[in-house]
CSV table of C-alpha atoms in Angstrom, one decimal:
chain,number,residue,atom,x,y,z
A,1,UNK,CA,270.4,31.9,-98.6
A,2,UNK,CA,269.4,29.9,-96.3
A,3,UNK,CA,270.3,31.4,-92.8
A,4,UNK,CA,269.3,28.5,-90.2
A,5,UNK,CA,272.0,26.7,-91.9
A,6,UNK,CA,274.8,29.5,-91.7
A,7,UNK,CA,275.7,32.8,-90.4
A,8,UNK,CA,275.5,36.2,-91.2
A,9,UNK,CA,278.8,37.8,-91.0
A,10,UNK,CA,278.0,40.5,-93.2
A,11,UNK,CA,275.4,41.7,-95.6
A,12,UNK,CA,275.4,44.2,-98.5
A,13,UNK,CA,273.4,47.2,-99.6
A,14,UNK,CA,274.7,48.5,-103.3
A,15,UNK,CA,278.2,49.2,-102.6
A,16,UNK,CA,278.5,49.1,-98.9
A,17,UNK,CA,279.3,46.0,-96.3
A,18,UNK,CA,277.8,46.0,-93.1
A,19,UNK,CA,279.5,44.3,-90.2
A,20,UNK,CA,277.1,41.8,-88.2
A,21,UNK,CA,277.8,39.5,-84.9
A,22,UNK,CA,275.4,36.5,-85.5
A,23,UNK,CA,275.1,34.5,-81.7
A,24,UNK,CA,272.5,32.3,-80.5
A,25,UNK,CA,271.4,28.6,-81.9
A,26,UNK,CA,270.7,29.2,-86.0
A,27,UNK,CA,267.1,27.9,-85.6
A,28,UNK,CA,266.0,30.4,-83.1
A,29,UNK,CA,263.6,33.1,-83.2
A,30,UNK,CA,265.7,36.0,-84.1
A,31,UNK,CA,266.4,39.2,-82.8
A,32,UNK,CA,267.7,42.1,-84.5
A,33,UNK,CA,269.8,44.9,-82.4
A,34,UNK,CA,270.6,48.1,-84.1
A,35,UNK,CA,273.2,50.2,-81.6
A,36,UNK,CA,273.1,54.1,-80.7
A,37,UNK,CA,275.4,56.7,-81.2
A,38,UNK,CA,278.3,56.8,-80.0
A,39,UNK,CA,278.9,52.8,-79.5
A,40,UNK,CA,278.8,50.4,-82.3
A,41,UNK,CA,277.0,46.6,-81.9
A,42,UNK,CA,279.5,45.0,-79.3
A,43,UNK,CA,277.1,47.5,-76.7
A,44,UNK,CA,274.6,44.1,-77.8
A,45,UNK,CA,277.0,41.9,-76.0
A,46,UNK,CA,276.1,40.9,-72.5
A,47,UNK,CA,272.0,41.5,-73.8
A,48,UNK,CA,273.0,39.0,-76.6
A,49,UNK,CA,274.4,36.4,-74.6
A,50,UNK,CA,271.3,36.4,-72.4
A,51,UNK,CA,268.7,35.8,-75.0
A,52,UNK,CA,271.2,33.2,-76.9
A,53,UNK,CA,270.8,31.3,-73.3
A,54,UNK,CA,267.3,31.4,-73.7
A,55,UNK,CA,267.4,30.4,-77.3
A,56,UNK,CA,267.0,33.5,-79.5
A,57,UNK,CA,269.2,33.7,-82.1
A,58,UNK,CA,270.8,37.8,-82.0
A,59,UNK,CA,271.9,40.0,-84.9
A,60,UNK,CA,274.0,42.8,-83.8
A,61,UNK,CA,275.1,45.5,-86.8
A,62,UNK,CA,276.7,47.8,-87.1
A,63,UNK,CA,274.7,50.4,-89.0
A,64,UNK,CA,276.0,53.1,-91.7
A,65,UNK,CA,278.9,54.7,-90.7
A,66,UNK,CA,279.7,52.5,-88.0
A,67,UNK,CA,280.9,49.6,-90.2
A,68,UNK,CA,284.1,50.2,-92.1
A,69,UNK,CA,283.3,49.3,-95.4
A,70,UNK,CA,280.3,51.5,-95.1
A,71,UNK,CA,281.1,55.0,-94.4
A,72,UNK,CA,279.7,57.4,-97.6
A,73,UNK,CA,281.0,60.6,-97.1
A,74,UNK,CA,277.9,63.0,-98.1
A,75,UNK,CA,275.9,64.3,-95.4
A,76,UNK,CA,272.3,63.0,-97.0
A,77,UNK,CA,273.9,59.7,-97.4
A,78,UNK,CA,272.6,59.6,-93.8
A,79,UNK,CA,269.4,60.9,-94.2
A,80,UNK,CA,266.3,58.5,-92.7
A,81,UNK,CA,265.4,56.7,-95.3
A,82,UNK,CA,268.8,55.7,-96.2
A,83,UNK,CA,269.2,54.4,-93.1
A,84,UNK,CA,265.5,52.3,-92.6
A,85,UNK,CA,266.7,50.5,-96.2
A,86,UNK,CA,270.1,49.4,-94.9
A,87,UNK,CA,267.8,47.2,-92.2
A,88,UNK,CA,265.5,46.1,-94.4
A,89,UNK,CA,267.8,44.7,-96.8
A,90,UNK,CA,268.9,42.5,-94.0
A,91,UNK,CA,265.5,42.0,-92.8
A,92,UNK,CA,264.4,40.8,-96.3
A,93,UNK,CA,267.6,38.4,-95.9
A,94,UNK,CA,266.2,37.4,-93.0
A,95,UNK,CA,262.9,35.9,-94.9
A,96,UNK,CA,261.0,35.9,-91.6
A,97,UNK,CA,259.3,38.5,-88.8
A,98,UNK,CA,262.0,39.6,-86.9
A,99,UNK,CA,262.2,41.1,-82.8
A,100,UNK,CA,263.7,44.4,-83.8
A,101,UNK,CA,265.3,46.2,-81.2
A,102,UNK,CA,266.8,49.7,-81.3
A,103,UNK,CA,268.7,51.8,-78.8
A,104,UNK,CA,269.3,55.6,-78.9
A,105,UNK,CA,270.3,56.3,-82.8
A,106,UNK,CA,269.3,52.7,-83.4
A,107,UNK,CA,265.7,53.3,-81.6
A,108,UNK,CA,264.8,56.2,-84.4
A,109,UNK,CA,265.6,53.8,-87.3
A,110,UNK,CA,263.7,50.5,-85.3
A,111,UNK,CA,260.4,53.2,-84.9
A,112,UNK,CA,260.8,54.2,-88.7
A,113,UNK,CA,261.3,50.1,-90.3
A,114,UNK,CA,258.3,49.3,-87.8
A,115,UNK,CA,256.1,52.3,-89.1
A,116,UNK,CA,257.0,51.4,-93.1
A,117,UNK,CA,257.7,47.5,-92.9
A,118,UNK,CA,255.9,46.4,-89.9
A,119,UNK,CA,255.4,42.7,-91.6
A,120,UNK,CA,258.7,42.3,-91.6
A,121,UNK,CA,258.8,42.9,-87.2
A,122,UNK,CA,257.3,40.7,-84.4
A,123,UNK,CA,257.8,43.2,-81.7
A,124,UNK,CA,259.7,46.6,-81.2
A,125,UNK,CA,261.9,47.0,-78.3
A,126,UNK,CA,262.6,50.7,-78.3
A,127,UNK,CA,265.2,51.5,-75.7
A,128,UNK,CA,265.3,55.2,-74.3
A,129,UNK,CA,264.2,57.2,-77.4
A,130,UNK,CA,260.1,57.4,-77.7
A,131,UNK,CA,258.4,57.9,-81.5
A,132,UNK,CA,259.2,60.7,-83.0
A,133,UNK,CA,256.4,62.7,-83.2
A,134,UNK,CA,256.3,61.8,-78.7
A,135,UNK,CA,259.9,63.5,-79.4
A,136,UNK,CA,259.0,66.8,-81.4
A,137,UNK,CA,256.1,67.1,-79.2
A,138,UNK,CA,258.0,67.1,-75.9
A,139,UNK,CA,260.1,69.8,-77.6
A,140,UNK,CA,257.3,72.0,-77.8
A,141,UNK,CA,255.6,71.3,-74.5
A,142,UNK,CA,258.4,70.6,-72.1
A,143,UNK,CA,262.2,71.2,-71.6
A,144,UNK,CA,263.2,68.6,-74.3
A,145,UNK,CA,264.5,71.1,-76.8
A,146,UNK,CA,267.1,72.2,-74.0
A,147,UNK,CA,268.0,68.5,-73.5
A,148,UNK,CA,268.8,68.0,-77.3
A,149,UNK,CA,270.7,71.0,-77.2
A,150,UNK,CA,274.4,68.5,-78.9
A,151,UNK,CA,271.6,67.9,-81.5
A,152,UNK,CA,272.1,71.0,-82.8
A,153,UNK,CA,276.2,71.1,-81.6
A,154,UNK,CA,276.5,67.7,-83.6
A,155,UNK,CA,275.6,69.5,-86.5
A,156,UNK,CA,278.2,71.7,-87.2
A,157,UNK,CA,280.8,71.2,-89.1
A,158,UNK,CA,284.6,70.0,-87.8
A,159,UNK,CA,283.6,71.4,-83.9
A,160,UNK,CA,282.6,67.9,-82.3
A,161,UNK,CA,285.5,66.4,-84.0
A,162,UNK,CA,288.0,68.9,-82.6
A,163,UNK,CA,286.4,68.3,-79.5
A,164,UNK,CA,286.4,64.8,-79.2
A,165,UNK,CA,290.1,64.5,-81.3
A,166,UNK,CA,291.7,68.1,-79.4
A,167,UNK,CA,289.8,68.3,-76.6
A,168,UNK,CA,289.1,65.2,-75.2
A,169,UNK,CA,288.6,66.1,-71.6
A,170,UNK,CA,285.8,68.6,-72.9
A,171,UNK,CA,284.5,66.0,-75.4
A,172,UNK,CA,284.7,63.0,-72.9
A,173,UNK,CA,283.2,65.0,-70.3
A,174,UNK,CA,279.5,65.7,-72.2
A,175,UNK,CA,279.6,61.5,-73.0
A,176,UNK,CA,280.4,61.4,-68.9
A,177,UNK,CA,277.8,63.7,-67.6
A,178,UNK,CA,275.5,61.4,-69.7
A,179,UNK,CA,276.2,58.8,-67.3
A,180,UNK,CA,278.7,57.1,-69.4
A,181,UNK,CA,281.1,54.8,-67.2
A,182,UNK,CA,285.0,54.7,-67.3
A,183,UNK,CA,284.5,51.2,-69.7
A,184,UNK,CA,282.5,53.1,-71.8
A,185,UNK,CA,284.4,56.2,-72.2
A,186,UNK,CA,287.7,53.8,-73.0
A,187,UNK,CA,285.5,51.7,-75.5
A,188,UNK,CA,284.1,55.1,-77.1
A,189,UNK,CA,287.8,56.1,-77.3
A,190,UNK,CA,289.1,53.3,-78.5
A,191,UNK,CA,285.8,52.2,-81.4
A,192,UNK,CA,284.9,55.4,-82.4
A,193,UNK,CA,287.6,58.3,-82.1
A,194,UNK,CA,291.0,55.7,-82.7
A,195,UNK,CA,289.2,53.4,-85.5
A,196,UNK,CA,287.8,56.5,-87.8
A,197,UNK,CA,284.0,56.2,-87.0
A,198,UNK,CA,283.4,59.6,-85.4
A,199,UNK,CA,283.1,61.9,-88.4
A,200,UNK,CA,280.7,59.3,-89.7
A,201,UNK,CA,278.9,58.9,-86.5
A,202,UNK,CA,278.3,62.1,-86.5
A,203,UNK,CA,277.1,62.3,-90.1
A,204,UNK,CA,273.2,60.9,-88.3
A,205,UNK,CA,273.3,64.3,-87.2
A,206,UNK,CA,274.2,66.1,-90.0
A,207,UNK,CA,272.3,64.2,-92.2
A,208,UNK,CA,268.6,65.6,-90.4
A,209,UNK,CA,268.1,68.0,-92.6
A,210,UNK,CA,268.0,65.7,-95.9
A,211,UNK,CA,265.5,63.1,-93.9
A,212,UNK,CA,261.5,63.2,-94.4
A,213,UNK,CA,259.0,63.8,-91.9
A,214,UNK,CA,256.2,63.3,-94.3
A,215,UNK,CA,255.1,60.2,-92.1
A,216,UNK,CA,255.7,62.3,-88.7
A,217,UNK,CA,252.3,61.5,-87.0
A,218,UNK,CA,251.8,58.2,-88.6
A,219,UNK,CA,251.7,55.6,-85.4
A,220,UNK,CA,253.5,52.6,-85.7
A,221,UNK,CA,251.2,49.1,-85.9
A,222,UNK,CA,253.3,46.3,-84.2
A,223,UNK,CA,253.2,45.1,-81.0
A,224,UNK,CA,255.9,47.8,-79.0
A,225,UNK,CA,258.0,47.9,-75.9
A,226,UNK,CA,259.0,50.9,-74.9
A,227,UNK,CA,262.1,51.0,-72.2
A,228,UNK,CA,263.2,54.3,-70.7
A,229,UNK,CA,265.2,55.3,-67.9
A,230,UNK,CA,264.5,58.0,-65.5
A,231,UNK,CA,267.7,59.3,-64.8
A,232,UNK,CA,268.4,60.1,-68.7
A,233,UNK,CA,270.0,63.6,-69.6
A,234,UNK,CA,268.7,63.2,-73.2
A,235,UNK,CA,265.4,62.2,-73.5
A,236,UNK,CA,262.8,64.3,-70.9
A,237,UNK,CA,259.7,62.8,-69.3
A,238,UNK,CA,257.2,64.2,-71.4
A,239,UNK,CA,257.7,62.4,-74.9
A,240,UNK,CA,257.8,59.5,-72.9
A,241,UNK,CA,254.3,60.2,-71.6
A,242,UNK,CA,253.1,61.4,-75.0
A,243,UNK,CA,254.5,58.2,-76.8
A,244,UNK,CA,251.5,55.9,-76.3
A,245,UNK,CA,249.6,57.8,-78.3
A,246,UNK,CA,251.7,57.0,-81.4
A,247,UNK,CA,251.3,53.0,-81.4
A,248,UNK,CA,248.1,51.5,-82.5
A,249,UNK,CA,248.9,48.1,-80.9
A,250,UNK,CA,249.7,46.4,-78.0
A,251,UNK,CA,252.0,49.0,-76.0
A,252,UNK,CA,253.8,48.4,-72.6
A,253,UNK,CA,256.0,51.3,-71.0
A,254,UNK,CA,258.9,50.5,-68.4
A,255,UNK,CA,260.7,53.3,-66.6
A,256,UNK,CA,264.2,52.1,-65.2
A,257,UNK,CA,265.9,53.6,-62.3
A,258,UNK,CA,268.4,53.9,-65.1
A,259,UNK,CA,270.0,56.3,-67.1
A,260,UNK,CA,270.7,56.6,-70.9
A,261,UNK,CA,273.0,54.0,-71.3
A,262,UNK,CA,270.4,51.3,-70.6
A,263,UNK,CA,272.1,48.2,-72.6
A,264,UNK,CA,275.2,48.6,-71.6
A,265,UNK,CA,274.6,49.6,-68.0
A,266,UNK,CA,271.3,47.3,-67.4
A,267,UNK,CA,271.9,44.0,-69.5
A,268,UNK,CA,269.8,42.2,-67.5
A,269,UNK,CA,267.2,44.0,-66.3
A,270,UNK,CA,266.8,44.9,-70.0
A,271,UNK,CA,267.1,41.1,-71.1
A,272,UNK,CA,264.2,40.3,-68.6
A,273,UNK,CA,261.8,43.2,-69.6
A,274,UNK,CA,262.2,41.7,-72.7
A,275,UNK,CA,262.0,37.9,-72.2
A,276,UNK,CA,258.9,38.9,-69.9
A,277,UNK,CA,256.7,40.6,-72.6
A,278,UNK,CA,257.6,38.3,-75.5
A,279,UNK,CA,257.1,35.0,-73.8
């Protein structure tokens, strides 16, 4: 397949279809964006149409779970590695390094293809979640583990469904005090809860137990970005000062007078940081 003469709609993994929106001239460099929980890749949009303008062809997926025709129902179907292979069978579809650029969720698995493929990647762009060793680190040093207390509340069985499905105005109001605006709430509502993606969303919670962390301390090798905002209820100060240490390359930090929600929320500002260590 020859992709600078067509686009990618869709690519497949074994039995499952993943949803992309290809934008941007088909001879650009290219950038892939893998979403968070709990949006799916139109949260890409306005950060897409800015690096198209300058260019850059943009690959926006929706990742396991998130796209229909990929929704296993097991809990270790979502386990790490299972989702690290879904991007590299696009990346090895791709035939070329790649700009690989991961928010929340989709920062975990951009750290993890970076630290196994890194040939395949030009750059990381991690956007508000650090390395995860910075991460389990913090946890032990800092008030991170308090922070990621809906870690362990995703984890349960049925009781973030009935929240989000029965008790909206409890459910709604976590995704709020995250700094989630009125658009976003009404998207989550409408993407996630209203077209049957929550239980799976939810599955990259459940699905921790089943993943590896046999390559924990291992520091990633590409060239890395690292974008966090200062005003997020997630991810604490400290594994954002300890995540240096965990990239053996050419690292630059930005801190945002932002909160979690940094592509939606911050388009541009994001688009520049970008565009500005890149160029």
């Amino acid at each position: 397949m020859d992709i600078s003469k067509q686009r990618i709609t869709s690519f497949q993994r074994d039995d499952l279809s993943f949803d992309v929106i290809d934008t941007g001239p088909l001879d650009g460099q290219i950038f892939v964006l893998l979403h968070g929980f709990p949006e799916t890749n139109k949260s890409w949009h306005e950060t897409s149409e800015i690096l198209n303008h300058h260019g850059y062809r943009t690959l926006a997926v929706n990742q396991r779970g998130y796209s229909l025709a990929a929704q296993p129902t097991k809990r270790r179907d979502y386990r790490g590695s299972a989702l690290v292979e879904d991007v590299k069978t696009l990346l090895d579809l791709i035939q070329q390094p790649v700009y690989l650029v991961g928010h929340d969720w989709g920062a975990v698995v951009a750290w993890d293809v970076a630290q196994r493929y890194p040939e395949k990647i030009k750059h990381l762009i991690a956007v508000s979640v650090p390395h995860k060793a910075a991460f389990m680190q913090a946890m032990l040093k800092s008030n991170q583990l308090f922070k990621s207390y809906y870690m362990g509340l995703f984890q349960l069985p049925k009781i973030p469904e009935i929240l989000f499905e029965k008790f909206p105005k409890i459910g709604l109001g976590l995704l709020k005090n995250s700094g989630m605006t009125q658009q976003q709430l009404d998207d989550f509502q409408k993407q996630i809860v209203d077209e049957k993606r929550l239980t799976f969303a939810l599955n990259w919670y459940r699905g921790l137990p089943f993943s590896s962390n046999k390559t924990l301390l291992k520091p990633v090798t590409v060239p890395t970005l690292f974008i966090w905002g200062k005003h997020d209820v997630a991810i604490g100060y400290k594994s954002v000062e300890l995540n240096k240490n965990y990239v053996d390359a050419p690292y630059k930090e930005i801190i945002m007078d932002a909160t979690h929600w940094i592509p939606v929320q911050n388009a541009k500002a994001l688009s520049q940081y970008i565009l500005d260590t890149i160029v």
